[in-house]
Structures are given as C-alpha cells and as structure tokens.
XYZ file of C-alpha atoms in Angstrom:
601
model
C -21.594 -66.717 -14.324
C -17.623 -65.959 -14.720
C -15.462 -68.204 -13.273
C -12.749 -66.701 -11.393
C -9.783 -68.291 -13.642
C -10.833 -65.971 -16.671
C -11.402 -62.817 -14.411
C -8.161 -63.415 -13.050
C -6.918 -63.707 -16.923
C -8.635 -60.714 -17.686
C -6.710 -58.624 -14.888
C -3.535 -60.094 -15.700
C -3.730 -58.936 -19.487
C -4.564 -55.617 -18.295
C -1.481 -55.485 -15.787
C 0.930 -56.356 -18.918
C 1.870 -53.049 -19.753
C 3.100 -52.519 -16.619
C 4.949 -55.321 -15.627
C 8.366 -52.907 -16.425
C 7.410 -49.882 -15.043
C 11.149 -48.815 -14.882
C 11.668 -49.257 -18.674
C 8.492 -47.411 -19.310
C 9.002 -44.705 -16.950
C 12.920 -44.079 -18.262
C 11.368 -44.164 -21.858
C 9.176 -41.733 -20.868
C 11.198 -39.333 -19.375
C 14.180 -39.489 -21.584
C 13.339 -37.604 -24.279
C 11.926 -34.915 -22.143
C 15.667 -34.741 -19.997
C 17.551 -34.440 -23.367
C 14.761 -31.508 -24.564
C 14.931 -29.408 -21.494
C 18.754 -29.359 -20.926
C 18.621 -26.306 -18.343
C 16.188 -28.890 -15.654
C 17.630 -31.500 -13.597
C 15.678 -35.010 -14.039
C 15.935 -37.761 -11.742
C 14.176 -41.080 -12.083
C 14.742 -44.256 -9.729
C 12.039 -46.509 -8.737
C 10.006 -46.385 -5.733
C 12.351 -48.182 -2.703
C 15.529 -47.952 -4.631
C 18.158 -45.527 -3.755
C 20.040 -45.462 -7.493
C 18.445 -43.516 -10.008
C 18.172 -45.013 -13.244
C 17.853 -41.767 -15.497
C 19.641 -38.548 -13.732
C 20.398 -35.551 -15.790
C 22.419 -32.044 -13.659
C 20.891 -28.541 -14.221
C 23.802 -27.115 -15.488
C 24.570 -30.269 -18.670
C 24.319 -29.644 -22.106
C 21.825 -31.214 -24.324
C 24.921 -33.222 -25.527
C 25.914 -34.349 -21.823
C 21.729 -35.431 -21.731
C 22.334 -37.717 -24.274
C 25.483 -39.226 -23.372
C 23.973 -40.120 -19.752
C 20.927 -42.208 -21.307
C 21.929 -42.925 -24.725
C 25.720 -43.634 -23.871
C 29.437 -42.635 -25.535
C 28.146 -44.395 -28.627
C 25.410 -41.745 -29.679
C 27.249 -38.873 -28.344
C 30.595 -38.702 -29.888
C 29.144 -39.085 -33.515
C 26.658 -36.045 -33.026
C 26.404 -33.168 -35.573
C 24.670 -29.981 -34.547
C 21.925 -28.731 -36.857
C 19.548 -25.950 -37.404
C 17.713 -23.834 -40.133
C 15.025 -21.723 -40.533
C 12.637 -20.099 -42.860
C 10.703 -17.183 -41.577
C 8.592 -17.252 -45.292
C 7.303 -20.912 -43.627
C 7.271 -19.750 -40.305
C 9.165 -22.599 -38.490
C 12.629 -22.847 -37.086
C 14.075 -25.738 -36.107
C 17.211 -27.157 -33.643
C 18.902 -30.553 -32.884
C 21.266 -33.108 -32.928
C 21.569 -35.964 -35.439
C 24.223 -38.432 -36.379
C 26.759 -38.732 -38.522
C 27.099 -41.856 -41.219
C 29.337 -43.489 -38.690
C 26.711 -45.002 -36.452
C 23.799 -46.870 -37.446
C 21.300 -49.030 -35.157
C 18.580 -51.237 -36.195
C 16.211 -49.186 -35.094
C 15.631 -45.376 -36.309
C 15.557 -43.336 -32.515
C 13.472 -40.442 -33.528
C 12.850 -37.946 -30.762
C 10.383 -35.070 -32.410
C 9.502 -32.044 -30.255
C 7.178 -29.297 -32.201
C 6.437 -26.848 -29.684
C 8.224 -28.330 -26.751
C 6.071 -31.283 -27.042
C 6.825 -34.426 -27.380
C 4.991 -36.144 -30.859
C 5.607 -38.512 -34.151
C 5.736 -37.514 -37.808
C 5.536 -40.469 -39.863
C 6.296 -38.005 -43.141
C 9.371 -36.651 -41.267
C 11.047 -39.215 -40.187
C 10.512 -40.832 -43.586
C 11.760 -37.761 -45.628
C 15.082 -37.894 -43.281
C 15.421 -41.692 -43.406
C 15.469 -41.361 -47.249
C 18.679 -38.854 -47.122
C 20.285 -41.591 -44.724
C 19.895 -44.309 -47.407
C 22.553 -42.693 -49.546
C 24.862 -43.268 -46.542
C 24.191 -45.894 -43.981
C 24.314 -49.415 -44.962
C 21.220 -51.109 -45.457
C 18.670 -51.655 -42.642
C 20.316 -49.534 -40.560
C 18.742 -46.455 -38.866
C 20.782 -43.031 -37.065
C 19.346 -41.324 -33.544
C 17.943 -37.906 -34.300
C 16.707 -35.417 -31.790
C 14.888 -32.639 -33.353
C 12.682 -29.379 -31.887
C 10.767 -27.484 -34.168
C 9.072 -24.081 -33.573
C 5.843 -23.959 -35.990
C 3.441 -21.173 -35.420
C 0.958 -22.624 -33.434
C -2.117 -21.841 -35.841
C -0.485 -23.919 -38.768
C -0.540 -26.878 -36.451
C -2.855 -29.520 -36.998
C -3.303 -31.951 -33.586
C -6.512 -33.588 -34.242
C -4.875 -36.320 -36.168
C -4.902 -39.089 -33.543
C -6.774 -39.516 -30.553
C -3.896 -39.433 -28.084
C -3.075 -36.134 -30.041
C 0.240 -37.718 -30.254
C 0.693 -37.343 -34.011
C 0.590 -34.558 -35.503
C 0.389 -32.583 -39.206
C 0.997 -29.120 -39.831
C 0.739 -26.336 -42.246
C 3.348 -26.297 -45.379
C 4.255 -29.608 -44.820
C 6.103 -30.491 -47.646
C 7.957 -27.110 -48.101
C 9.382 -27.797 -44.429
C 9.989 -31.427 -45.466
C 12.131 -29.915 -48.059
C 13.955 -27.672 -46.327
C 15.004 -30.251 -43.750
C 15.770 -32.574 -46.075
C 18.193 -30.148 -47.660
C 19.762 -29.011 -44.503
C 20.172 -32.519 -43.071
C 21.928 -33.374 -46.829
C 24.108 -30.549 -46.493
C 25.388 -31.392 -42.912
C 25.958 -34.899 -43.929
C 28.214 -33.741 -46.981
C 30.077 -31.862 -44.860
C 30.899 -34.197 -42.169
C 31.353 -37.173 -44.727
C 35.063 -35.937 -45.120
C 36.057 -39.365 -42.967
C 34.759 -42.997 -41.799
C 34.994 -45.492 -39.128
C 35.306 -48.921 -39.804
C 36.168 -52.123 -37.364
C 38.371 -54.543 -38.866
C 39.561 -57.710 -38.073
C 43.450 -59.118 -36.955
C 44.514 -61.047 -40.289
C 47.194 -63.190 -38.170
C 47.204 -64.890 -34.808
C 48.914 -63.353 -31.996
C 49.522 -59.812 -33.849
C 49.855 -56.339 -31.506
C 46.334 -54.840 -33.023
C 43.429 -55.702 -31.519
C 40.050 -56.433 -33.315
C 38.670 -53.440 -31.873
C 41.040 -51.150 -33.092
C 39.585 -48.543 -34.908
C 40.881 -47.425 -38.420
C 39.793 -44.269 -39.520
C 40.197 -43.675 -43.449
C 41.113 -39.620 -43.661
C 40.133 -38.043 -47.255
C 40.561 -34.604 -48.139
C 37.487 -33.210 -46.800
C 38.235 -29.697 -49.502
C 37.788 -32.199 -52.427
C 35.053 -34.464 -50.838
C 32.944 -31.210 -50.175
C 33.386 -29.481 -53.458
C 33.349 -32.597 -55.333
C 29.479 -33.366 -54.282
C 26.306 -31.793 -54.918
C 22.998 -32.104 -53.007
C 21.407 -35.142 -53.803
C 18.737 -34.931 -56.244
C 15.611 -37.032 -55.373
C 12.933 -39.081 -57.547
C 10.665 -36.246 -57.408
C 12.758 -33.419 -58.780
C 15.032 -35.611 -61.263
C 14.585 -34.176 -64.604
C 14.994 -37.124 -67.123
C 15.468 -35.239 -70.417
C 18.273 -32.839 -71.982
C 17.222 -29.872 -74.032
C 20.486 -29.949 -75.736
C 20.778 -33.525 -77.362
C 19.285 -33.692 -81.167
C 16.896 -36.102 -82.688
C 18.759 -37.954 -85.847
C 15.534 -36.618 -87.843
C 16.007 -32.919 -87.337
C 18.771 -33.508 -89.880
C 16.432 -35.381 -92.316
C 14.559 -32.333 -94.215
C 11.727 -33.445 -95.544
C 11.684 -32.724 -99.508
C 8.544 -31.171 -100.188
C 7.802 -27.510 -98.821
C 7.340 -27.630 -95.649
C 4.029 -25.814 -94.829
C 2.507 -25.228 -98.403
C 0.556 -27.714 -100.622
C 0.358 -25.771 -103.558
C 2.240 -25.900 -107.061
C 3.849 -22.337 -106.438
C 7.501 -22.942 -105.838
C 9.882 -20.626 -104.119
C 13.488 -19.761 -104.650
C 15.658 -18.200 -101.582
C 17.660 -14.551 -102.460
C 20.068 -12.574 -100.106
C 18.585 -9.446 -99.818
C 21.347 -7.295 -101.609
C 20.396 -4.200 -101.008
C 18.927 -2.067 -103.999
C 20.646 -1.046 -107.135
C 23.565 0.790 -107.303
C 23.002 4.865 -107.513
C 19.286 4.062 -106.734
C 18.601 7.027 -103.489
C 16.946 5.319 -100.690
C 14.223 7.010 -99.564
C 15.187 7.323 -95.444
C 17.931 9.287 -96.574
C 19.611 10.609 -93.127
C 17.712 8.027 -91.081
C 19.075 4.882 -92.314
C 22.635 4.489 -92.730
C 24.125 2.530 -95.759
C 27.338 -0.117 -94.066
C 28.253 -2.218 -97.416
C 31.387 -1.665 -96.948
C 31.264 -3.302 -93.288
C 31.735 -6.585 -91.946
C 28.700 -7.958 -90.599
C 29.105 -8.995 -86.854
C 27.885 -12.575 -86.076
C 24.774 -11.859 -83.553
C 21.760 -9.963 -85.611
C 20.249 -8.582 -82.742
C 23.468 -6.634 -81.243
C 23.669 -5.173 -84.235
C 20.560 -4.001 -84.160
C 21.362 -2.306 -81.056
C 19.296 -3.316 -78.177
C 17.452 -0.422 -76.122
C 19.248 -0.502 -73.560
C 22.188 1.590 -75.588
C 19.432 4.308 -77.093
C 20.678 7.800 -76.191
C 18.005 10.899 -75.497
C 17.157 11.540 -79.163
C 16.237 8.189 -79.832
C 19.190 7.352 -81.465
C 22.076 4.899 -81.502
C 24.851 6.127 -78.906
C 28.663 5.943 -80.219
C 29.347 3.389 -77.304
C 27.184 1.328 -78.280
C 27.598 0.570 -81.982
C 29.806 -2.169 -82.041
C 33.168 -2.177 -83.612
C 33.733 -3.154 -86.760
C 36.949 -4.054 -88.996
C 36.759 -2.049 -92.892
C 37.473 -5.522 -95.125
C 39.929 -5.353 -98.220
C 38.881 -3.741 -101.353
C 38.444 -7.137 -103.069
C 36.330 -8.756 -100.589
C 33.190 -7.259 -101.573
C 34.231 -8.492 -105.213
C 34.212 -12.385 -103.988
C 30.882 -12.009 -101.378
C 29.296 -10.533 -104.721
C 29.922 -13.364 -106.623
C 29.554 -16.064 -103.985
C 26.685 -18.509 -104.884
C 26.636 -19.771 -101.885
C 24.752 -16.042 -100.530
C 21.258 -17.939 -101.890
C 21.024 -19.816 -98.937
C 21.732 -17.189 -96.326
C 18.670 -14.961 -94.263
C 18.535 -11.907 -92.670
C 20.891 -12.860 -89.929
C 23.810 -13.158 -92.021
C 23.504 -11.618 -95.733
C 26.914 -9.912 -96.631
C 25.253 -6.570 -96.566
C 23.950 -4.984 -93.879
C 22.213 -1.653 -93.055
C 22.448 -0.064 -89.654
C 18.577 1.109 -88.751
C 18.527 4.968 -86.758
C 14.546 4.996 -87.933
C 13.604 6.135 -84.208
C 9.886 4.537 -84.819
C 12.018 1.141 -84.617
C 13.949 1.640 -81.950
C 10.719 2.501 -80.359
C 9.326 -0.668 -81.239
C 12.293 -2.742 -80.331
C 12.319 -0.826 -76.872
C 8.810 -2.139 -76.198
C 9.099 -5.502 -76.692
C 12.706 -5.898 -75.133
C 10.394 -4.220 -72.178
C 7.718 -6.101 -72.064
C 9.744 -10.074 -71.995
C 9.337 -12.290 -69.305
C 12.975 -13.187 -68.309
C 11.255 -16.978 -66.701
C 8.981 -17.542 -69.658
C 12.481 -16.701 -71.584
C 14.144 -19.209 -69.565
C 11.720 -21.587 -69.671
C 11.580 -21.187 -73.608
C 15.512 -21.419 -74.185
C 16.117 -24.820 -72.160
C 13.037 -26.969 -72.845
C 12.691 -30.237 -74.414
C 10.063 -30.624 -77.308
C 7.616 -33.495 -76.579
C 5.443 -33.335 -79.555
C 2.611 -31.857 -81.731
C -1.103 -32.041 -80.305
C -2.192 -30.252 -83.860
C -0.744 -27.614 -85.515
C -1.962 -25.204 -83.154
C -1.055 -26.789 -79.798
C 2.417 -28.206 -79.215
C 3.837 -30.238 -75.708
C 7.103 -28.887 -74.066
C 8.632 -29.923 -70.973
C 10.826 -27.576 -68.075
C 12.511 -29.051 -65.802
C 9.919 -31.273 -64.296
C 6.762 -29.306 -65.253
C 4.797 -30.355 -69.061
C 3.623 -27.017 -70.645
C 1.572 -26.459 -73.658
C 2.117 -24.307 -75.716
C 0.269 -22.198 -78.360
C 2.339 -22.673 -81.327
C 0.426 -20.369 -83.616
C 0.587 -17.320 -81.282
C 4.544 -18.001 -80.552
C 5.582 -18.104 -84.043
C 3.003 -14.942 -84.614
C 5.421 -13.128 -81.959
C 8.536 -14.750 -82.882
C 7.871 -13.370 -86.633
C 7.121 -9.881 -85.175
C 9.699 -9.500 -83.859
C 12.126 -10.795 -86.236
C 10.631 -7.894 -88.970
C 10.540 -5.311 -86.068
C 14.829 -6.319 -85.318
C 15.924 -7.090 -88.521
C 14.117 -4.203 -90.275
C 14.872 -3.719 -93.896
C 17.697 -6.712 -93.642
C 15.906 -9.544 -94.731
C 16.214 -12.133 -97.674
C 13.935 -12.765 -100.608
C 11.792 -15.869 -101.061
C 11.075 -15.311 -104.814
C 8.014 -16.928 -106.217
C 8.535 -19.128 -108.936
C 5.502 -17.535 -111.275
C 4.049 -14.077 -110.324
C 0.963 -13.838 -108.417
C -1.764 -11.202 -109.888
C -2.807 -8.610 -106.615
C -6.190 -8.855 -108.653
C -6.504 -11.953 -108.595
C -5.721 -12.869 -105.075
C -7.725 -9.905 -103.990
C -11.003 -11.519 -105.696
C -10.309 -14.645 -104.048
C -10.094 -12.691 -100.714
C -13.301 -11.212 -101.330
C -15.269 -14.287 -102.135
C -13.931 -15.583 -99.045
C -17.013 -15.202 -96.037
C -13.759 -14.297 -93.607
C -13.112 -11.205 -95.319
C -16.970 -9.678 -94.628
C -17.797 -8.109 -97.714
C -20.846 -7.100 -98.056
C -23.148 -5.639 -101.232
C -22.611 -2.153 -99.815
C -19.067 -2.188 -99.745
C -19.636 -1.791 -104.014
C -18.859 -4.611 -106.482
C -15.659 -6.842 -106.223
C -13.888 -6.234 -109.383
C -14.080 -2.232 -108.559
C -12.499 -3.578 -104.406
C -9.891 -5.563 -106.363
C -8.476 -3.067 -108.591
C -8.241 -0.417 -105.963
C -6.758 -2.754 -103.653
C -3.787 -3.332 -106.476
C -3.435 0.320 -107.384
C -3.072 1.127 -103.899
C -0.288 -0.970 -103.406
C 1.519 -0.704 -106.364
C 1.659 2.931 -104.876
C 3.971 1.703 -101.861
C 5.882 -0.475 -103.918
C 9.270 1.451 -102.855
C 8.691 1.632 -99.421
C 7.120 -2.420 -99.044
C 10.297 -3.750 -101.178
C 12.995 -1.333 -99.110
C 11.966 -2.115 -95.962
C 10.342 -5.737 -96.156
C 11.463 -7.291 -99.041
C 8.083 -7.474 -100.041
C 8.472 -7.378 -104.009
C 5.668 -5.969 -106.504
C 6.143 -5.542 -110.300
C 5.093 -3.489 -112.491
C 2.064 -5.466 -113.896
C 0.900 -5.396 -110.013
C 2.020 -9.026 -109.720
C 3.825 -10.457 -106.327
C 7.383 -11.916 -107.355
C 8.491 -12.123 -103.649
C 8.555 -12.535 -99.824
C 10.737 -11.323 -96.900
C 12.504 -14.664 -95.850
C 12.659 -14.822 -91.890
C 14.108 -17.376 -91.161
C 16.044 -20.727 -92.602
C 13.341 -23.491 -94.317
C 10.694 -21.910 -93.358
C 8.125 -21.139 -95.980
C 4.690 -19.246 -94.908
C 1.780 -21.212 -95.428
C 0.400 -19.873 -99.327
C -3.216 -20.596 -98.674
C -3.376 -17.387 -96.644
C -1.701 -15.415 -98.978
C -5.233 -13.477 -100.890
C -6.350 -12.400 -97.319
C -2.972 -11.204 -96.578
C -3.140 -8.880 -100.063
C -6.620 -7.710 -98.721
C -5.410 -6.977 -95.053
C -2.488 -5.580 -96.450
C -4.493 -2.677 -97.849
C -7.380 -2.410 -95.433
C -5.755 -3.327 -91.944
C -2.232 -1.311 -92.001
C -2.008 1.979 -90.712
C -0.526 3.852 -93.488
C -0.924 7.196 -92.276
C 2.083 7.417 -89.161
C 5.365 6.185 -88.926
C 5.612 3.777 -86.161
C 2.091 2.711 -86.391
C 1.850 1.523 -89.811
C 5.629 -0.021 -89.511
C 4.107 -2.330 -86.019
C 0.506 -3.269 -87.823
C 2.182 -4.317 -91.115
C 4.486 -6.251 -89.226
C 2.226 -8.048 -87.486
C -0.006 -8.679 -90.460
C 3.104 -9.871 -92.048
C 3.288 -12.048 -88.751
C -0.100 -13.046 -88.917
C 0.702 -14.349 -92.516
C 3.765 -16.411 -91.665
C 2.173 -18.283 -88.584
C 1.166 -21.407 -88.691
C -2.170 -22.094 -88.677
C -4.477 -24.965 -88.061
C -6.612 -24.076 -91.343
C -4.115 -24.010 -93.759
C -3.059 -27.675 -92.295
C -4.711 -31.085 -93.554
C -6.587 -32.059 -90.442
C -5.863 -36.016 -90.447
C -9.133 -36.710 -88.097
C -11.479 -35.935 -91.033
C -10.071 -38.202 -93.695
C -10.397 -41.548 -95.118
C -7.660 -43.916 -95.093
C -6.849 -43.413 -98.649
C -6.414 -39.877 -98.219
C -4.676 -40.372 -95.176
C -1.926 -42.518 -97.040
C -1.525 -39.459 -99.921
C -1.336 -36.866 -96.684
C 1.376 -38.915 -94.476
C 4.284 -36.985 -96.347
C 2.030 -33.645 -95.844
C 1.610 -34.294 -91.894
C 5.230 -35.225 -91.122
C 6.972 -32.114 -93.044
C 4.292 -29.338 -90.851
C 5.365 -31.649 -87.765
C 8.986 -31.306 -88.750
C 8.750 -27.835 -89.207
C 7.291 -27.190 -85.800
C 9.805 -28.913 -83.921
C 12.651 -28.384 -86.051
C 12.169 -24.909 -87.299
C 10.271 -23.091 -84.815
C 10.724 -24.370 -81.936
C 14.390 -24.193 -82.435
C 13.634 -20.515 -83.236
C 11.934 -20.033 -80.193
C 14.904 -21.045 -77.988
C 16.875 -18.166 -79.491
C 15.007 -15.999 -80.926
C 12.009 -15.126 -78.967
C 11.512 -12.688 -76.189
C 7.770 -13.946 -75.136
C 5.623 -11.474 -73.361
C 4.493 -11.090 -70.169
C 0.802 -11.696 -71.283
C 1.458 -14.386 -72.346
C 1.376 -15.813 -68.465
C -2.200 -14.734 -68.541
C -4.041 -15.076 -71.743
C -3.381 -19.372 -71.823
C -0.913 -19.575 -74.570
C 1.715 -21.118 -71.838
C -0.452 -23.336 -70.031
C 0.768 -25.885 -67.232
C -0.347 -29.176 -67.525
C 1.770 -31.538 -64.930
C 4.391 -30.684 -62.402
C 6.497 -34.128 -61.309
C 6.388 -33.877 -57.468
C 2.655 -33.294 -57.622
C 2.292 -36.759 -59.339
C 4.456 -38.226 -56.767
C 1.764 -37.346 -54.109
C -1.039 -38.573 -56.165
C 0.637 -42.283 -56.773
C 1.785 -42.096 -52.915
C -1.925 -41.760 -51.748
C -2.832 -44.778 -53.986
C-alpha cells in the first residue's frame, strides 16, 4: 500500500517544472517574437495586467531584441547573411560583435521558421569567437536558415527538436567564413571599462573608453583565419641540406661503364644538315634563358604550321669575339639542352604538331598540384609520396619521368647535350643480349640470333645522320654506341635497359612518316630514361650483408628521385589529363577528412 507522504512526493516532483511558469512561458515565446518581427506578441500571466514580454507589429527584429534581451545585446548587433544556391540554403540574422560576451552562448536557431538546436553549429561559430572574446565567454546569435526541406533530417531526437541536414559541413563552412569576415570588419574598434586611478577624480568607473584604430589598415592587414583542419604544415619551397650533397657514384647505374657530359655543339663546320629549309641554323644568336619559349609554344603557330614573326622572341646579335670565348669555355661540359651556347630554332611542322598536342592535352590542376608540392618520400622506385596542400598523393614515378622525358626530346628537339660513354658499346652485342632476354619474345621462327643481331646494327648504322642530328644519339663507324642525348642535369638513364632499347630501337619506331617515327622514338627514348623498379636493387630480397654493400646504391636512386626528378617535375612537366584516370595520381588522405574520423572517436 502507498502511503500518502510519497504520493504526495511523487506529485510534487512532477509539478517542478512548473513552479515558474512565467520564466518558462517568456523563454518560450521569445525567440519566436524576435523571429517573426512583422506579429505583435504579448505575454503576461493569467490575473496580471503588465505583460512581461510585449513586442508592436510594426518593430524591427532589432527593436524585438532590445525589448527582451535589453540595450546591452542590441547596440553591439551586426547584421549578417549569405547564401549559396549550389548548397541550397540561405541564411539571415543578427550576431554580436567582440564587444559583448556573456557566460552563456544565447543561440537562437530557426531552419525553416522553426525553432531547433545544432550542436555542430553553434560549435563551428563558437570556435571563430575564440579568436576574439576572452575566455569562457559566449556572444547572443540569432540565426534563420532556409534549407530545402528534403535535405533536412528531423528524426534525430524524439522531441524533433534537433536537427541535421544535408551538406552539413559545406554550410558549416560557409558560415563560418561569413561570420569571420563580419567580425574582421567590425573589429576596427573596442570597448573596455576601466577603473578611476585616484580618489575623487571627474571620470567615473563606468566611463567607457573606446580605443579607435584605423579600421583601412585593421581590415587589409588580416586574413580569414585559417583553422586546424585546413592548415597546411609544410612549404614546397624550403630545401633539404642533402639535396646539395650529390651522392658520388652514378646515380641510377651499377655498372662499370662511365659517362662523360658534352654540350651538344652542333655538327661540323661546312657539314649540310639534312632539314635544310626546315630547320634554321641561330649560332650566331644569343640563347634566351627559358628553353621552352624558345621553342615557341603553340599557341604562337600561324596557318602553315609555322613559327609566326610575333612570336619568335627577340634576340640581341653578340660581338664577333664572343663566339671565340663560348668555344673555348670549359665550363660548356657541364651545361644541357636548356642552356648550350648554340641553339637551333626548330620550323619541322611534325614538332610543332607534337608540341601542340601535349601543351593541349595538360591538366592546368594536376600542373598546379605538381609545381607547389612537398616531396614526402620514396615507397620504391616506382611509387613516390607527395603532399598538396592538405591532401597526400601518390604518385607513379616511373610513368612521370616517362612523360617528363617525352616531352623534354619532343621541346628541345635536336638541342640536347651528349652523355659520352666512356668505352663503346657493340649494337651486336647488346642486340644478342636483347634477344636472349624472355622480354624481348623471340622465338625459333623469327630465324637465328646472330642473323637478328647483325640486321638490327646495319639497320641503324643506316640512320646514323638523322639519330645523331636530331637526338644526339651517337653511332660510329664500327656500329658501336659512343653516346646519349643528355636531358637533363645528373641524371644518368639506368644502363641495364640499354640492349632492349637497341632492339626496340629497330623494331618498335615508326620509321616510315615524319611525325610518327619522331613521337615513337621519343618515347622509346623515354621509356629508356625512366626509372624503373627492375633496374633497381630491391632491398626486401637481400641479406644483411648485401644490404650493407647496397646502402650507397639505395640512397643515390632515392636522391635522384627527389632531387632530380621531382624537382624536374615542378618545372618541367605538363602532366596529362589521363593521368586523373588511369591511377598514376592517386589520393590517399585529405586533412579535414581525418579530422572527422578522430572527432567520432
């Protein structure tokens, strides 16, 4: 049986929440008088004649809040409103400025025209106000958003009075910013209450002293704030101390073959080059500082394919003994194809063509993207981790440098410097080894390898002229290889792939058009220079002996990534578009997408 003292307890804990209905009603109805500005409200309790909320028909949303928030709230009020039709929301309000602070945040959300809470809201706006109002302090915000209805999620609590909607944190965003920018712009000045210093002085510890600045300079001397999420921590312009210590051996190769570095000087003097009227000879010019302008872009190609007079760049004739002292300079070994003293203007319209295709088919972001990112490190020699902004990429590293190399023979065609091989390399020879290889697919009825080998030789001792003129690409007369086209600075093709380069060289290349064979023997060229995961020691499969006699080996193929293409890749490359599509650019991580995984932990 219940006694009556604990029913009588029971009622009385249920009657609690009433005990001020005036404070609950007024709390109730206030919001709702400052949203609907164009209605008259009037609230008194029941037997009193003084109402204790009253709002007129014809006040302003401002006058609203000045009759139930007080002077206080109202005179420190800045007007806001954005919108973004791509999100499908617009909102409208009133906020505060960083002069007034309370203890507790007054946060009155409308989405709709009704009246709910967004705990991710009012924390995304709190964390602007932290920059400005001292600590533990909150402003009063009053805030109406218009969110199509069907993006609108109201099943979140059972009082439907919290809600979540569609494209949360793009809104989020946008407020943020627009709530940033208002407080910049009304930060130009500051109230703060002092103090009398001395007893019986005319000011009175109320006064208020307002601290003018010059609201021109305080507005153009900020910038929006930049939050956790989006703060990129790295520079792509600051060096590592080791990209100036070169490692000593060569940097990709792990043969004996050593190679010596030549300016490409042109051929001999009275020798007839073989484009004739196609390729002018400039000698006798100064070389401009940026290769590929003087390559001339195609932007500046007239109708017939050739160069237009506007758009060859002007050049100053040098005095007659300058060309004496460039031709005895020793210091022309060490330059490439972007700077040797002699230069030859290329009108071949099969490589303007070629340019014109791959200046069309770039990706101006991947470009971007390319040109200011931060090298993280090597995953092998094929896969390499770069950072943008705050997105991790990786990155193919063997199909880059295969572009990048492309297109440096397709720009700087027949300009390029000689890597000469310290002994000559018999065409027979690394034909046979070629053939033994099970990559090249020789079979029995493709005839006997000797008979392969010598044709292979023959034939290109045949376009000897045209592979030394236009690619540096030097044969002898015995049908040995004495030299390389040098691309770019300490860079030296990996050697092991050099007998299957011979064999594609003669089976592969298009040697019957123009344009065709000059784009597949650049990219088997290309092909040849890339770096490649199987002409690299892979340290996984070795013992820790060998591992000690291959640290030197690993470090100079990991210096030469970062250090020599990458930094090629900033400036050189113009990446594809497939190259969005095919996963050689992959994303990994993006920075504000970890911030919501670690936030839900």
């Amino acid at each position: 049986m219940q006694s009556v003292h604990t029913e009588l307890l029971t009622v009385m804990e249920k009657l609690k929440p009433l005990r001020n209905p005036v404070l609950e009603t007024k709390a109730l109805r206030s919001p709702y008088a400052i949203h609907n500005s164009g209605i008259s409200f009037s609230v008194k309790k029941q037997g009193d004649t003084v109402s204790d909320v009253r709002t007129l028909s014809n006040a302003s949303t401002v006058d609203n809040i000045r009759s139930i928030f007080g002077n206080a709230v109202s005179r420190e009020l800045i007007e806001v409103g954005c919108e973004e039709a791509s999100l499908a929301f617009k909102m409208k309000g009133y906020i505060t400025n960083a002069n007034y602070s309370v203890k507790k945040c007054i946060f009155l959300l409308f989405i709709n025209n009704r009246l709910v809470e967004s705990a991710a809201l009012r924390k995304a706006i709190e964390t602007v106000y932290a920059a400005y109002l001292p600590k533990s302090t909150h402003p009063f915000l009053y805030l109406s958003l218009e969110i199509a209805p069907q993006n609108v999620d109201v099943n979140v609590h059972p009082t439907k009075h919290e809600v979540h909607f569609l494209h949360e944190d793009s809104i989020l965003e946008r407020v943020q910013q627009h709530v940033e920018s208002k407080l910049l712009g009304s930060n130009s000045s500051r109230m703060y209450f002092t103090q009398t210093l001395l007893p019986g002085a005319d000011c009175s510890s109320s006064e208020v002293v307002k601290a003018s600045a010059n609201s021109s300079a305080a507005t153009k001397g900020t910038s929006d704030k930049i939050y956790a999420h989006q703060m990129v921590r790295t520079d792509s312009r600051e060096q590592k101390l080791d990209a100036f210590l070169q490692p000593v051996n060569n940097p990709l190769s792990t043969g004996p073959t050593e190679m010596t570095t030549e300016a490409n000087a042109g051929p001999p003097e009275g020798a007839v080059r073989p484009q004739d009227t196609e390729m002018e000879d400039v000698n006798d010019l100064v070389e401009m500082a940026d290769v590929q302008e003087d390559t001339a872009m195609p932007g500046g190609l007239s109708e017939g394919g050739r160069l237009s007079p506007e758009t060859v760049p002007p050049r100053k004739r040098p005095r007659e003994d300058a060309d004496i002292e460039v031709e005895k300079d020793d210091t022309r070994k060490d330059m490439t194809a972007a700077c040797t003293p002699r230069r030859r203007i290329i009108n071949l319209t099969s490589v303007l063509t070629l340019q014109e295709e791959i200046s069309n088919q770039a990706h101006a972001n991947l470009q971007e993207m390319l040109h200011d990112h931060s090298f993280v490190g090597c995953v092998s020699p094929q896969w390499a981790l770069a950072q943008y902004q705050t997105k991790l990429y990786l990155l193919n590293t063997t199909k880059l440098s295969q572009e990048l190399f492309y297109q440096i023979l397709i720009y700087d065609f027949a300009n390029f410097g000689v890597l000469r091989l310290s002994e000559p390399a018999p065409l027979y020879e690394l034909s046979m080894l070629a053939l033994e290889d099970p990559e090249s697919g020789w079979t029995e009825e493709d005839g006997p390898k000797e008979g392969l080998a010598e044709y292979i030789v023959e034939f290109l001792q045949k376009k000897t002229e045209m592979l030394k003129d236009y690619f540096s690409l030097e044969i002898d007369e015995e049908g040995n290889l004495i030299g390389l086209p040098l691309l770019i600075d300490n860079y030296v093709p990996p050697l092991e792939g050099l007998p299957m380069f011979i064999l594609r060289l003669a089976t592969e290349v298009n040697w019957d058009e123009e344009k065709e064979c000059f784009e597949s023997l650049s990219k088997e060229l290309a092909m040849f220079y890339s770096i490649r995961k199987q002409y690299i020691i892979d340290e996984a499969n070795l013992t820790d002996s060998q591992n000690e006699d291959s640290d030197s080996g690993s470090t100079t193929w990991k210096w030469t990534v970062e250090h020599v293409l990458y930094k090629a890749f900033r400036t050189h490359l113009l990446p594809p578009k497939h190259f969005t599509e095919d996963g050689n650019i992959l994303q990994l991580a993006n920075l504000p997408d970890l911030y919501k995984v670690f936030e839900r932990c």
